[in-house]
Amino acid sequence: MSQPTLFWHRRDLRIHDNAGLYRALKAGGPVIPIFIFDYEILTQLPSEDARVVFIHNSVTELAEAYREHGGDLRVYYGKPLNVWDEIRKEYDLAAVYTNRDYEPYAKVRDLAVKELLAKHGVSFHDFKDHIIFESEEVQKNDGGPYTVYTPYWRKWKTMMESRMVPFEGGEVSFYLKPYPTEKYLKNLRQGKAKESIPTLAEMGFKEVKPDIPAKEVPRKVIRTYDETRDIPGVKGTSELSVHFRHGTVSIREKARKALGLNETYLKELVWRDFYSNILQAFPKVVDGPFREEYKAIPWENNEEQFKAWCEGKTGVPIVDAGMRQLNESGWMHNRVRMIVASYLTKHLLIDWRWGEAYFAEKLLDYELASNNGGWQWAAGCGTDAQPYFRIFNYDSQQKKFDKDYKYVKEWVPEYGTPDYPSEPLVEHKWGRERALRVYKEALAEARGEK
Ligand SMILES: Cc1cc2nc3c(=O)[nH]c(=O)nc-3n(C[C@H](O)[C@H](O)[C@H](O)COP(=O)(O)OP(=O)(O)OC[C@H]3O[C@@H](n4cnc5c(N)ncnc54)[C@H](O)[C@@H]3O)c2cc1C
């Protein structure tokens, strides 16, 4: 029997339109797909974690999909390097294929696996699948990464349109073209794997029921996206983020569909590439502000106020509604993410990294690049940030985006009763003035202007 090629699934829990899997299958096979529940990551999570359940369910569905084609997904639980050492002993491997993951932990992990395999004569091939353009593909005309979204978007679009190929009787950008994995599924190694999928209990997790949005979005939502996307009380966004995060849908397919329907939606997808570009080009953002001078902000970091923010008990209705939506559903509307982040970093003067960490713990769609980008934007310290002196007025935001309090009432049932605080934790005018003073002084000092 010829040597098998292994395909390693990570943030791409699907067969359809999967760049790395397509290449592995096309190379001839037989291909054995695998997934590893990463001990290093899982041991850091609480025993009730909806994301682990979502991944477990998705891996189970993926295994079923492979079985329909006669193949089988092998699923492991352990430290990836140890697992790979076992795998390479078990199989006389031809090669390993996978899709690239751009987070710092993943890069170190993949390099270690690549080196281990190379020592035993096995090649490691990785491909772009999770995003549409990698940082190096969308660079400024004079070289170097973009740090401001609008020119990035323009260049992104030019790149996308620069190479058109025939598709379904018309044409499509080469970069959005699907990878027809289905054509080569006959190259899967046939037969049942020896081991089954480890259960949640075996990995120390409890069964919870995550509320996962559909993978298909009604066309109307995308068509009217530019009019509805800022209204948290209506279903006006795609809610695909959890699927993009874990690759249960293809970003190319969704971008292709968006192209003809609504450019505003496409632009939002490009924010995701943009923040990935920032993380790839400036890995320092993981640990601190992009703008160094923001290290000087003397945060108040009041723990009681932070707790009230986390629990949705600040007395600011739209902030409380957002935090409760996050706590109860694992998702928060984008407009409200901006409002709660602004309230934390400006009115409460709490370090944006506290908020970032809380979101990372709770969001089903948690993605380091977008979360870090969103928080640095709100705190004013990111690449393409709102300036620190533009501070969201939560009352105006309420009036503009939830004037009938539909969203607030959905998540804060006691709003409007004596059980709801009559005063906010920190009131807008006072909080705004304090933030302006503190930010201004700290930044001036850091820049040597004082
Ligand atoms: C403080 C803060 C933290 C955030 N943390 C995350 C996170 O951890 N993971 C995450 O996926 N998004 C994050 N976002 C971005 C955005 O809020 C979510 O992507 C969006 O709310 C997801 O809902 P949706 O799928 O309905 O989005 P839609 O409005 O339907 O947009 C479609 C897709 O475009 C992408 N997108 C939209 N807006 C942004 C954005 N501002 N930045 C990056 N990508 C975007 C997402 O992949 C999203 O699924 C954060 C934003 C802020 C302000």
PDB file of N, CA and C in Angstrom, residues 291 293-294 297 342 345-346 376-392 432 435-436 439-440 443 447:
ATOM      1  N   ARG A 291       0.541  51.557  19.945  1.00  0.00           N
ATOM      2  CA  ARG A 291       1.163  52.867  20.187  1.00  0.00           C
ATOM      3  C   ARG A 291       1.793  52.836  21.574  1.00  0.00           C
ATOM      4  N   GLU A 293       3.177  54.803  23.542  1.00  0.00           N
ATOM      5  CA  GLU A 293       2.935  55.832  24.567  1.00  0.00           C
ATOM      6  C   GLU A 293       1.726  55.496  25.447  1.00  0.00           C
ATOM      7  N   TYR A 294       0.859  54.608  24.958  1.00  0.00           N
ATOM      8  CA  TYR A 294      -0.327  54.253  25.742  1.00  0.00           C
ATOM      9  C   TYR A 294       0.007  53.366  26.930  1.00  0.00           C
ATOM     10  N   ILE A 297      -0.686  55.110  30.362  1.00  0.00           N
ATOM     11  CA  ILE A 297      -1.997  55.465  30.948  1.00  0.00           C
ATOM     12  C   ILE A 297      -2.113  54.878  32.362  1.00  0.00           C
ATOM     13  N   SER A 342     -15.741  50.949  25.024  1.00  0.00           N
ATOM     14  CA  SER A 342     -15.477  52.364  25.271  1.00  0.00           C
ATOM     15  C   SER A 342     -15.781  52.709  26.729  1.00  0.00           C
ATOM     16  N   THR A 345     -12.907  51.327  28.981  1.00  0.00           N
ATOM     17  CA  THR A 345     -11.575  51.931  28.874  1.00  0.00           C
ATOM     18  C   THR A 345     -11.579  53.440  29.090  1.00  0.00           C
ATOM     19  N   LYS A 346     -12.729  54.069  28.906  1.00  0.00           N
ATOM     20  CA  LYS A 346     -12.773  55.526  29.060  1.00  0.00           C
ATOM     21  C   LYS A 346     -13.479  55.896  30.364  1.00  0.00           C
ATOM     22  N   GLN A 376      -8.037  47.419  21.043  1.00  0.00           N
ATOM     23  CA  GLN A 376      -7.057  48.512  20.890  1.00  0.00           C
ATOM     24  C   GLN A 376      -7.702  49.696  20.169  1.00  0.00           C
ATOM     25  N   TRP A 377      -8.622  49.400  19.279  1.00  0.00           N
ATOM     26  CA  TRP A 377      -9.349  50.483  18.591  1.00  0.00           C
ATOM     27  C   TRP A 377     -10.131  51.295  19.616  1.00  0.00           C
ATOM     28  N   ALA A 378     -10.859  50.587  20.492  1.00  0.00           N
ATOM     29  CA  ALA A 378     -11.712  51.279  21.466  1.00  0.00           C
ATOM     30  C   ALA A 378     -10.882  52.085  22.460  1.00  0.00           C
ATOM     31  N   ALA A 379      -9.740  51.551  22.850  1.00  0.00           N
ATOM     32  CA  ALA A 379      -8.908  52.247  23.842  1.00  0.00           C
ATOM     33  C   ALA A 379      -8.083  53.361  23.199  1.00  0.00           C
ATOM     34  N   GLY A 380      -8.042  53.387  21.886  1.00  0.00           N
ATOM     35  CA  GLY A 380      -7.313  54.458  21.196  1.00  0.00           C
ATOM     36  C   GLY A 380      -5.845  54.130  20.952  1.00  0.00           C
ATOM     37  N   CYS A 381      -5.413  52.927  21.336  1.00  0.00           N
ATOM     38  CA  CYS A 381      -3.973  52.644  21.284  1.00  0.00           C
ATOM     39  C   CYS A 381      -3.571  51.763  20.114  1.00  0.00           C
ATOM     40  N   GLY A 382      -4.536  51.442  19.230  1.00  0.00           N
ATOM     41  CA  GLY A 382      -4.240  50.508  18.136  1.00  0.00           C
ATOM     42  C   GLY A 382      -3.700  51.190  16.905  1.00  0.00           C
ATOM     43  N   THR A 383      -3.525  50.398  15.836  1.00  0.00           N
ATOM     44  CA  THR A 383      -2.977  50.935  14.593  1.00  0.00           C
ATOM     45  C   THR A 383      -3.941  51.961  14.013  1.00  0.00           C
ATOM     46  N   ASP A 384      -5.172  51.526  13.846  1.00  0.00           N
ATOM     47  CA  ASP A 384      -6.163  52.366  13.166  1.00  0.00           C
ATOM     48  C   ASP A 384      -7.254  52.653  14.190  1.00  0.00           C
ATOM     49  N   ALA A 385      -6.892  53.363  15.224  1.00  0.00           N
ATOM     50  CA  ALA A 385      -7.799  53.490  16.369  1.00  0.00           C
ATOM     51  C   ALA A 385      -8.620  54.761  16.307  1.00  0.00           C
ATOM     52  N   GLN A 386      -9.749  54.754  17.025  1.00  0.00           N
ATOM     53  CA  GLN A 386     -10.452  56.025  17.175  1.00  0.00           C
ATOM     54  C   GLN A 386      -9.619  56.845  18.155  1.00  0.00           C
ATOM     55  N   PRO A 387      -9.448  58.157  17.904  1.00  0.00           N
ATOM     56  CA  PRO A 387      -8.594  58.942  18.807  1.00  0.00           C
ATOM     57  C   PRO A 387      -9.173  58.953  20.228  1.00  0.00           C
ATOM     58  N   TYR A 388      -8.283  59.044  21.221  1.00  0.00           N
ATOM     59  CA  TYR A 388      -8.730  58.888  22.605  1.00  0.00           C
ATOM     60  C   TYR A 388      -9.785  59.919  23.007  1.00  0.00           C
ATOM     61  N   PHE A 389      -9.742  61.091  22.324  1.00  0.00           N
ATOM     62  CA  PHE A 389     -10.665  62.152  22.748  1.00  0.00           C
ATOM     63  C   PHE A 389     -12.068  61.981  22.162  1.00  0.00           C
ATOM     64  N   ARG A 390     -12.256  60.964  21.308  1.00  0.00           N
ATOM     65  CA  ARG A 390     -13.623  60.684  20.823  1.00  0.00           C
ATOM     66  C   ARG A 390     -14.210  59.610  21.733  1.00  0.00           C
ATOM     67  N   ILE A 391     -15.047  60.038  22.666  1.00  0.00           N
ATOM     68  CA  ILE A 391     -15.540  59.093  23.668  1.00  0.00           C
ATOM     69  C   ILE A 391     -17.030  58.863  23.461  1.00  0.00           C
ATOM     70  N   PHE A 392     -17.420  57.604  23.303  1.00  0.00           N
ATOM     71  CA  PHE A 392     -18.828  57.299  23.052  1.00  0.00           C
ATOM     72  C   PHE A 392     -19.712  57.827  24.173  1.00  0.00           C
ATOM     73  N   ARG A 432     -16.195  61.256  31.097  1.00  0.00           N
ATOM     74  CA  ARG A 432     -15.553  61.728  29.865  1.00  0.00           C
ATOM     75  C   ARG A 432     -14.441  62.728  30.199  1.00  0.00           C
ATOM     76  N   ALA A 435     -11.488  60.986  31.780  1.00  0.00           N
ATOM     77  CA  ALA A 435     -10.720  60.218  30.784  1.00  0.00           C
ATOM     78  C   ALA A 435      -9.868  61.168  29.926  1.00  0.00           C
ATOM     79  N   LEU A 436     -10.476  62.273  29.492  1.00  0.00           N
ATOM     80  CA  LEU A 436      -9.740  63.219  28.645  1.00  0.00           C
ATOM     81  C   LEU A 436      -8.505  63.744  29.367  1.00  0.00           C
ATOM     82  N   TYR A 439      -5.880  60.705  29.986  1.00  0.00           N
ATOM     83  CA  TYR A 439      -5.232  60.276  28.736  1.00  0.00           C
ATOM     84  C   TYR A 439      -4.286  61.389  28.245  1.00  0.00           C
ATOM     85  N   LYS A 440      -4.811  62.617  28.272  1.00  0.00           N
ATOM     86  CA  LYS A 440      -4.030  63.725  27.706  1.00  0.00           C
ATOM     87  C   LYS A 440      -2.699  63.903  28.453  1.00  0.00           C
ATOM     88  N   LEU A 443      -0.285  60.848  27.942  1.00  0.00           N
ATOM     89  CA  LEU A 443       0.294  60.773  26.599  1.00  0.00           C
ATOM     90  C   LEU A 443       1.302  61.901  26.380  1.00  0.00           C
ATOM     91  N   ARG A 447       5.186  61.375  25.553  1.00  0.00           N
ATOM     92  CA  ARG A 447       5.775  61.911  24.308  1.00  0.00           C
ATOM     93  C   ARG A 447       6.821  62.979  24.599  1.00  0.00           C
TER      94      ARG A 447
END
